[in-house]
JSON list of C-alpha atoms and ligand atoms in Angstrom, two decimals:
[
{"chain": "A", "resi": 48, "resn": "UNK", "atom": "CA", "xyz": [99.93, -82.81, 79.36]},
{"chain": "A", "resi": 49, "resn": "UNK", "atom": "CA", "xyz": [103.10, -84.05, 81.39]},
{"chain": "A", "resi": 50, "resn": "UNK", "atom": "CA", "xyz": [105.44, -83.90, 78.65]},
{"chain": "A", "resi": 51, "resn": "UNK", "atom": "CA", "xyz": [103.57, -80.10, 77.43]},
{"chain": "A", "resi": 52, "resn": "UNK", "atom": "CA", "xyz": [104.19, -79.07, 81.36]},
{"chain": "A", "resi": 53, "resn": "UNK", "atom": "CA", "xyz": [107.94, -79.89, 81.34]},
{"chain": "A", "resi": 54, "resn": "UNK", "atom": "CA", "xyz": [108.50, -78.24, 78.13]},
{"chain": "A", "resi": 55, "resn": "UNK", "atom": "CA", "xyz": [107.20, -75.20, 79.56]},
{"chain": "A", "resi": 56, "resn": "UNK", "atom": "CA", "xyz": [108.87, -75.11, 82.68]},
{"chain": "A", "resi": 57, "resn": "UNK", "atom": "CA", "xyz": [112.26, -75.71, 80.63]},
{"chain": "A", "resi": 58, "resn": "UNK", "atom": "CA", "xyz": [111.62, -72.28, 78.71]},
{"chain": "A", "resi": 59, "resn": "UNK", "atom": "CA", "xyz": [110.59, -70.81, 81.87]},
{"chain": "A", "resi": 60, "resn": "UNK", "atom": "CA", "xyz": [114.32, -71.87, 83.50]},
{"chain": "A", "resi": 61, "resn": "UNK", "atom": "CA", "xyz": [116.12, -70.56, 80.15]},
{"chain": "A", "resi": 62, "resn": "UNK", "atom": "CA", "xyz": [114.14, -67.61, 80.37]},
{"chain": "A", "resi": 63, "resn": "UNK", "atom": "CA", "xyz": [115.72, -67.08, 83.90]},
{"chain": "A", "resi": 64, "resn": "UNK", "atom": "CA", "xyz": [118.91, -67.70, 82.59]},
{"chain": "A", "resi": 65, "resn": "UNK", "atom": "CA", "xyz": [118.71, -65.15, 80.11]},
{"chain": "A", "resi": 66, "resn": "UNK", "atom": "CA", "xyz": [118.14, -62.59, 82.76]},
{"chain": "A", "resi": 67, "resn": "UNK", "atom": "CA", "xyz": [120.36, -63.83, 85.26]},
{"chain": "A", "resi": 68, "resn": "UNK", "atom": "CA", "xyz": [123.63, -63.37, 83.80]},
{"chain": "A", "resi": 69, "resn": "UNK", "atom": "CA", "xyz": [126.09, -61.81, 86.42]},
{"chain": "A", "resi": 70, "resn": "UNK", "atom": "CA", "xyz": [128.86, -59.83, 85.56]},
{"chain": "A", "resi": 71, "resn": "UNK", "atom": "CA", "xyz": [131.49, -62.37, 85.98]},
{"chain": "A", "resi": 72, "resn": "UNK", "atom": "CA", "xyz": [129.63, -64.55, 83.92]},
{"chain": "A", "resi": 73, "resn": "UNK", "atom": "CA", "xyz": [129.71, -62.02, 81.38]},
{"chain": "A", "resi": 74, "resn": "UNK", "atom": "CA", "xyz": [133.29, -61.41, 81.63]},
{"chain": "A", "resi": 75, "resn": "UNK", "atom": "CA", "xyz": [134.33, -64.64, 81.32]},
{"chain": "A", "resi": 76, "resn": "UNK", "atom": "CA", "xyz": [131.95, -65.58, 78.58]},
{"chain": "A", "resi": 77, "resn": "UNK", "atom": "CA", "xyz": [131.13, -63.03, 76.23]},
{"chain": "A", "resi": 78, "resn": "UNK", "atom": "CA", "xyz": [133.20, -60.98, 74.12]},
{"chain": "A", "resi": 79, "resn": "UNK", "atom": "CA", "xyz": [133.84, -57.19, 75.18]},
{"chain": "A", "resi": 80, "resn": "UNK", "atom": "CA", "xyz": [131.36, -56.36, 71.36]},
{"chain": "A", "resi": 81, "resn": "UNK", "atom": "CA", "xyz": [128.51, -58.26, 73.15]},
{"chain": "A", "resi": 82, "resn": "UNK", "atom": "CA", "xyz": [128.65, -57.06, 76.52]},
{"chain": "A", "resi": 83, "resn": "UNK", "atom": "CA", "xyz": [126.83, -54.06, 76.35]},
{"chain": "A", "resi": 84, "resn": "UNK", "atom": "CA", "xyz": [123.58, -55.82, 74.65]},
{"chain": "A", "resi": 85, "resn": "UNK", "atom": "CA", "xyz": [123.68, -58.69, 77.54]},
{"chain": "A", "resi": 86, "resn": "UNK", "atom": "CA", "xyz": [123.72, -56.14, 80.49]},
{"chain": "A", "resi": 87, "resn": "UNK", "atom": "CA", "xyz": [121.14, -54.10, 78.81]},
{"chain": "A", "resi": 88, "resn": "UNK", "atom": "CA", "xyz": [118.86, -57.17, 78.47]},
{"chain": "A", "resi": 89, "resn": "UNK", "atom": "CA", "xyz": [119.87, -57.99, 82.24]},
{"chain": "A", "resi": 90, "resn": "UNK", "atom": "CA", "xyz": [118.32, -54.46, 82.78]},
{"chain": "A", "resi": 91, "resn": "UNK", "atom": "CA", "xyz": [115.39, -55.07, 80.17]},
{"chain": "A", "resi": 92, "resn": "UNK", "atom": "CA", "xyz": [116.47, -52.85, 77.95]},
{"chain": "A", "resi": 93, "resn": "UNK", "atom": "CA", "xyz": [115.68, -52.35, 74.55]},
{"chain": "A", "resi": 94, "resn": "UNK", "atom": "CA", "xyz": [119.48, -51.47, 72.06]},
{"chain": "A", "resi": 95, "resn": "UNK", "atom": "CA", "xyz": [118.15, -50.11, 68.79]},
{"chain": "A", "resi": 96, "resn": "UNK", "atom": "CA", "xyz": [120.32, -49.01, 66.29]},
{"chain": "A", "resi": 97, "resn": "UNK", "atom": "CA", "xyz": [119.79, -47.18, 62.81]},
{"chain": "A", "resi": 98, "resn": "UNK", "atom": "CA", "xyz": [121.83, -45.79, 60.63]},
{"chain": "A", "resi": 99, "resn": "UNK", "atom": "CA", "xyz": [121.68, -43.07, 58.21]},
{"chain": "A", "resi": 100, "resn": "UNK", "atom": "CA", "xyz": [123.43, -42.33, 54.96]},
{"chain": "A", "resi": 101, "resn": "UNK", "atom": "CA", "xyz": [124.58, -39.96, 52.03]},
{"chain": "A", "resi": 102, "resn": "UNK", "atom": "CA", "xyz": [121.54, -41.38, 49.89]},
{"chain": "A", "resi": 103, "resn": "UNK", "atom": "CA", "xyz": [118.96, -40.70, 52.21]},
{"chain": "A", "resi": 104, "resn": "UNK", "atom": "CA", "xyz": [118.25, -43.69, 53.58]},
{"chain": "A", "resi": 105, "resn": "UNK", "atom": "CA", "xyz": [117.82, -45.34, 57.44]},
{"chain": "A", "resi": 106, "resn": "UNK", "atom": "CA", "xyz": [119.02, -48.89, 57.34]},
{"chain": "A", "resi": 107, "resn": "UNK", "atom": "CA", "xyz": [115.66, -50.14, 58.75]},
{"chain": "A", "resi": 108, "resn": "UNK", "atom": "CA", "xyz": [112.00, -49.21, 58.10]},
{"chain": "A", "resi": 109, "resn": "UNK", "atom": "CA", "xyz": [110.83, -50.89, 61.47]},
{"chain": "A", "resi": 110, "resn": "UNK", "atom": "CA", "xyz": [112.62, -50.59, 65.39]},
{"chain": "A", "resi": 111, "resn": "UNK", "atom": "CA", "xyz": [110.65, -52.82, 67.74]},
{"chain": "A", "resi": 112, "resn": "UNK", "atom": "CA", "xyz": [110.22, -53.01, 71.63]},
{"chain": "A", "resi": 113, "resn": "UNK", "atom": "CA", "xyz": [108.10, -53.64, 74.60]},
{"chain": "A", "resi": 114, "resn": "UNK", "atom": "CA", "xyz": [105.73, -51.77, 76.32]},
{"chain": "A", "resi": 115, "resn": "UNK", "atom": "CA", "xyz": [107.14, -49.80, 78.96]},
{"chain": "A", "resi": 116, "resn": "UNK", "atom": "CA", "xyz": [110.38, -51.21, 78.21]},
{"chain": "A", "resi": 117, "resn": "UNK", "atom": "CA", "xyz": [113.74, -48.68, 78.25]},
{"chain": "A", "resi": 118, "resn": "UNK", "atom": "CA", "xyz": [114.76, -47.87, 74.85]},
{"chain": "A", "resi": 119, "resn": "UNK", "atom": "CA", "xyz": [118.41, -46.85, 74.04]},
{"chain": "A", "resi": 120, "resn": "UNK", "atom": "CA", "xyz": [118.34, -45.86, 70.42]},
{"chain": "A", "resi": 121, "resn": "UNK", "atom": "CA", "xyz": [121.46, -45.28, 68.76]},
{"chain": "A", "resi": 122, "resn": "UNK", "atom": "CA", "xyz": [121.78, -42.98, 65.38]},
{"chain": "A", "resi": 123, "resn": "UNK", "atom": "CA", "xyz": [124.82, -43.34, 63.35]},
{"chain": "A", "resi": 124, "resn": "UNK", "atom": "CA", "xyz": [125.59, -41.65, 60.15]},
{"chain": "A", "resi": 125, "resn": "UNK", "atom": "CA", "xyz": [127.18, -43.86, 57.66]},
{"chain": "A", "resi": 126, "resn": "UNK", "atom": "CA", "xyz": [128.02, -40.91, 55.23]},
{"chain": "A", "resi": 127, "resn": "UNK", "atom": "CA", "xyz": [130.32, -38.58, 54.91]},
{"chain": "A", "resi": 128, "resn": "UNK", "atom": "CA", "xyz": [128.04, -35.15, 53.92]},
{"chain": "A", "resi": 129, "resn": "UNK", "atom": "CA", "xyz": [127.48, -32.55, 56.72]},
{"chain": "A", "resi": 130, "resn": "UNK", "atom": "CA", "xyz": [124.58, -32.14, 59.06]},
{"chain": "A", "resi": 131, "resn": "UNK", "atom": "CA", "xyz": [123.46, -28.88, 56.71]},
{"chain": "A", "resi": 132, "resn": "UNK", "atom": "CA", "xyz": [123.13, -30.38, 53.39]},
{"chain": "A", "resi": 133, "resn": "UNK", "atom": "CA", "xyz": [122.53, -34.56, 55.07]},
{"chain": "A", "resi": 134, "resn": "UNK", "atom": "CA", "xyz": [121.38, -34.01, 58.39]},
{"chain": "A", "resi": 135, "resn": "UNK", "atom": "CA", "xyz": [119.52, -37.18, 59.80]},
{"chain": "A", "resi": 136, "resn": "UNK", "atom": "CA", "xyz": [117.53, -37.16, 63.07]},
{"chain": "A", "resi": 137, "resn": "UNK", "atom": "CA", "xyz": [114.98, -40.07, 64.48]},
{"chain": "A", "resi": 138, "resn": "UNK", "atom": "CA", "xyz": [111.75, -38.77, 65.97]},
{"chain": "A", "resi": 139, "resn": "UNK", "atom": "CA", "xyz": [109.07, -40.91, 66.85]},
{"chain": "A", "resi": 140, "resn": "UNK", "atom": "CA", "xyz": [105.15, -39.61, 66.38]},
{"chain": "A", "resi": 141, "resn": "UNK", "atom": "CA", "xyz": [102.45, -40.00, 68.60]},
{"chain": "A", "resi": 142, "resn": "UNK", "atom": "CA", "xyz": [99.34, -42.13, 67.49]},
{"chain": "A", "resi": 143, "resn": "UNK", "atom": "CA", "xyz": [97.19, -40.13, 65.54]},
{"chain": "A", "resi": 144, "resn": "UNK", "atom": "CA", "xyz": [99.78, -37.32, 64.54]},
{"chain": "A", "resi": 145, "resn": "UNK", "atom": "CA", "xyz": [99.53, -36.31, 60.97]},
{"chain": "A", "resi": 146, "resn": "UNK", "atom": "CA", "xyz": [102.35, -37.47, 59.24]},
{"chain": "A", "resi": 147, "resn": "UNK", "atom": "CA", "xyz": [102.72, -34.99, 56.15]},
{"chain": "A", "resi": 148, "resn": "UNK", "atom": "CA", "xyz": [101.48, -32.32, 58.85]},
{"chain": "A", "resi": 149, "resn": "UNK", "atom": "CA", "xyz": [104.54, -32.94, 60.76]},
{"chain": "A", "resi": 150, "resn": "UNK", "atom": "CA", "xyz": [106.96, -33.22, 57.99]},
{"chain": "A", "resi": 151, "resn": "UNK", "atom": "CA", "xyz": [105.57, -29.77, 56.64]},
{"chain": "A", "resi": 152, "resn": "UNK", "atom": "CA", "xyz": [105.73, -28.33, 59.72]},
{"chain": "A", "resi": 153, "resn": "UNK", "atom": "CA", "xyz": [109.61, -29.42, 59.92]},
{"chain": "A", "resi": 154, "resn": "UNK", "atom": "CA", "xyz": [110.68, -27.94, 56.98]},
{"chain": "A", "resi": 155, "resn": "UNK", "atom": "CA", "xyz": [110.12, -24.00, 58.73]},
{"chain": "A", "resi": 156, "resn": "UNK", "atom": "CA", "xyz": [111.74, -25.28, 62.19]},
{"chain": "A", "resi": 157, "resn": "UNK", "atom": "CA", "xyz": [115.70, -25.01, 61.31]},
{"chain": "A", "resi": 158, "resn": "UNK", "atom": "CA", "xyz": [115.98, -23.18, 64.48]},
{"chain": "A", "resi": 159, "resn": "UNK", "atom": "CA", "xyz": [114.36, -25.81, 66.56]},
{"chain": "A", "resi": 160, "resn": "UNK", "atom": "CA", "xyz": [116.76, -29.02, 64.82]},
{"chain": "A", "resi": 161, "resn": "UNK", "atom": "CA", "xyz": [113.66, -28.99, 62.38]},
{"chain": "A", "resi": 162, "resn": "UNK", "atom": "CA", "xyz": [110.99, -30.46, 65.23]},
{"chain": "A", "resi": 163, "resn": "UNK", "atom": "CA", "xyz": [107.83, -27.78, 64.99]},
{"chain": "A", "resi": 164, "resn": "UNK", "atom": "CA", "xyz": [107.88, -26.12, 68.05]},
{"chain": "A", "resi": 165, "resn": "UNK", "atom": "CA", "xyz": [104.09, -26.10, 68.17]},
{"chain": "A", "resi": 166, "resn": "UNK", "atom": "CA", "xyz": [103.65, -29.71, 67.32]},
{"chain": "A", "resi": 167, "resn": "UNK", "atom": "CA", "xyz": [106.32, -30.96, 70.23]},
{"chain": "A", "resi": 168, "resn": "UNK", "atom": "CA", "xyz": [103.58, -32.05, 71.48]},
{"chain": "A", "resi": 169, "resn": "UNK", "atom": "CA", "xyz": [103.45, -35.01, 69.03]},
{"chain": "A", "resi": 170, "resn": "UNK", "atom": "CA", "xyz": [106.74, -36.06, 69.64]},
{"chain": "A", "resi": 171, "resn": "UNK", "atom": "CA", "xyz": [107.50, -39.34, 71.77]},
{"chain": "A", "resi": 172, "resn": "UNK", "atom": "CA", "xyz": [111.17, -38.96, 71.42]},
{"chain": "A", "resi": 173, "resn": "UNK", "atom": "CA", "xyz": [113.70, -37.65, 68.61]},
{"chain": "A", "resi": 174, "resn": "UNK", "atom": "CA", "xyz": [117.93, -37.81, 68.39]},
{"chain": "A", "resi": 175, "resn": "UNK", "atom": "CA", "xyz": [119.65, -34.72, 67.50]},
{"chain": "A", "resi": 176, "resn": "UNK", "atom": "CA", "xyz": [120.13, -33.99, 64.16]},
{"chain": "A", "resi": 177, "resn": "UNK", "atom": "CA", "xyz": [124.16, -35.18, 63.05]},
{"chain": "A", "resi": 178, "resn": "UNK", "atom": "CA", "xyz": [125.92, -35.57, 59.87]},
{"chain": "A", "resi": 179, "resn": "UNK", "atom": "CA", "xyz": [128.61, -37.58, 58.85]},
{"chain": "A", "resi": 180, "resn": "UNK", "atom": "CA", "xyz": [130.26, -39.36, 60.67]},
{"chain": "A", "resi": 181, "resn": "UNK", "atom": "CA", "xyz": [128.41, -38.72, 63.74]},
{"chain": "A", "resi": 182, "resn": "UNK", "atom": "CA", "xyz": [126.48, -40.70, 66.41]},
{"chain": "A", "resi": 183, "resn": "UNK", "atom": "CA", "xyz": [123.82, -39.60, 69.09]},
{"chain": "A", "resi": 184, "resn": "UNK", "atom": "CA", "xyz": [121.82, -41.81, 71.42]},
{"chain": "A", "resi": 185, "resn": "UNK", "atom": "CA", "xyz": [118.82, -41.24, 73.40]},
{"chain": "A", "resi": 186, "resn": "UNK", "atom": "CA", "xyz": [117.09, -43.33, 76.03]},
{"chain": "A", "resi": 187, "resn": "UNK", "atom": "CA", "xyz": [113.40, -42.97, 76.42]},
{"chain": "A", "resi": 188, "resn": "UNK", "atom": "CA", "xyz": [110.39, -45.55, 77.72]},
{"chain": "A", "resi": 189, "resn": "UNK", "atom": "CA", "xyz": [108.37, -47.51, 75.03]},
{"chain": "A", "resi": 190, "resn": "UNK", "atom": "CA", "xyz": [104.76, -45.83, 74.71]},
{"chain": "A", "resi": 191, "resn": "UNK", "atom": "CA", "xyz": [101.70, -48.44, 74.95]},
{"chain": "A", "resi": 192, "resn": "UNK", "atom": "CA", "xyz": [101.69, -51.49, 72.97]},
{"chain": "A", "resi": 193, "resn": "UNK", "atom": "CA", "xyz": [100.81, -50.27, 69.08]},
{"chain": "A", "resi": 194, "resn": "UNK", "atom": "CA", "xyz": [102.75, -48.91, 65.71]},
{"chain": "A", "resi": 195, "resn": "UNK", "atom": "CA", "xyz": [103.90, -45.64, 65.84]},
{"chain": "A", "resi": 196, "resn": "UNK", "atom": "CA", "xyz": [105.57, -43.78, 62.71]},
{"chain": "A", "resi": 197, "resn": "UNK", "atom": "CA", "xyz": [109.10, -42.61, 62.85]},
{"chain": "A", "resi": 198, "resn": "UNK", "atom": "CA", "xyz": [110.35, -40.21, 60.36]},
{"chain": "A", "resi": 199, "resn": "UNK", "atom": "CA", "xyz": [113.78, -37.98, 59.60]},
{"chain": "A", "resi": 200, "resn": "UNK", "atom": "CA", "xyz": [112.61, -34.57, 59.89]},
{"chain": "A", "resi": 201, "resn": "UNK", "atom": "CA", "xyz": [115.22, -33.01, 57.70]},
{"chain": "A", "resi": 202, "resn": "UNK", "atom": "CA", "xyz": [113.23, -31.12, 55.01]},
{"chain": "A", "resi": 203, "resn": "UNK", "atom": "CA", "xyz": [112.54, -33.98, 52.31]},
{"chain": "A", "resi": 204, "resn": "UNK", "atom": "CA", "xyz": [113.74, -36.55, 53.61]},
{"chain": "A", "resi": 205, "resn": "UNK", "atom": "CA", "xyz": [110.94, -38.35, 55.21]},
{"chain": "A", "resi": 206, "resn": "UNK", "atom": "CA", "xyz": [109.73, -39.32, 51.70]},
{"chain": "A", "resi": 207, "resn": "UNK", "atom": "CA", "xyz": [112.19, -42.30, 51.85]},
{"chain": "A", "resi": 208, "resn": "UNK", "atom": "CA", "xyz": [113.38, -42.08, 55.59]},
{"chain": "A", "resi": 209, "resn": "UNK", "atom": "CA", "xyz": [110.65, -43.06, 57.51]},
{"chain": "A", "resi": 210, "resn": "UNK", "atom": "CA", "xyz": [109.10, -46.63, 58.99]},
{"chain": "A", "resi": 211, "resn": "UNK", "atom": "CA", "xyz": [107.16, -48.24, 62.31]},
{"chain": "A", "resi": 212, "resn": "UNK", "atom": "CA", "xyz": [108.00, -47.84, 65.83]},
{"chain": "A", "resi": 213, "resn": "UNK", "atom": "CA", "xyz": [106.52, -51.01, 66.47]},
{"chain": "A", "resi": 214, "resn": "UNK", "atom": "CA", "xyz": [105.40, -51.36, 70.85]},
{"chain": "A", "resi": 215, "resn": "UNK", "atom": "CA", "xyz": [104.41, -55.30, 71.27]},
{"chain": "B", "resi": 463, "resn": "CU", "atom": "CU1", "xyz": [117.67, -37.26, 57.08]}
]
């Protein structure tokens, strides 16, 4: 029980650590690519990024983060094909939003950056919609723990860009 005791308590101290890293600290010790992801963990942020290509694809089918936790999520496109004929966006459903619904939905909304202006309502967060070459970032706060679907609106293109929000 000792030994089980001390174990803990050692996490517990590099657990501290981890979120105790001053500035000068990281200055002297990490290297300017890594600073940004130490300060936002200082800050308990949550860095997510994705990218998006000329095949129609997101790099990941799952993001992950904590409940109530800040989320900076980062879209890049990878290819090189405009925002009207490859336009990418990230938007995040609510629970219990249907999917196909949505997507349908989209395909009318050009106006509106394809979100359905009368299912906004469903929408936890979304990026604007870019094309090659081009990154946009929002920062939103992770819904309640659970699996939420997150989908590229862009008419057809959920069929193979889509995957899990996932809120431990
Ligand atoms: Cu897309």
């Amino acid at each position: 029980m000792k030994k089980f005791m001390l174990v803990l308590s050692v996490i517990t101290l590099n657990a501290c650590n981890n979120t105790a890293k001053n500035e000068k600290a990281i200055e002297n010790h990490y290297p300017e690519t890594e600073r940004a992801t130490i300060r936002a963990e200082n800050r308990n942020e949550e860095v997510i990024t994705i990218n998006g290509d000329d095949d129609m694809k997101f790099d990941k089918t799952e993001l992950k983060a904590k409940e109530g936790q800040t989320v900076k999520l980062m879209l890049k496109h990878v290819g090189k094909a405009p925002v009207g004929a490859m336009g990418h966006n990230v938007v995040i459903l609510a629970q219990g939003t249907d999917f196909n619904a949505f997507a349908n939905a989209a395909i009318d909304a050009k106006d509106n950056d394809y979100i359905p202006k009368r299912m906004e309502n469903a929408v936890i967060a979304k990026t604007n919609i870019i094309g090659g070459g081009q990154i946009t970032e929002i920062t939103f706060i992770a819904p309640a723990k659970g699996s939420y679907d997150f989908l590229c609106s862009f008419p057809g293109h959920c069929i193979y860009m889509k995957g899990k929000f996932i809120v431990a």
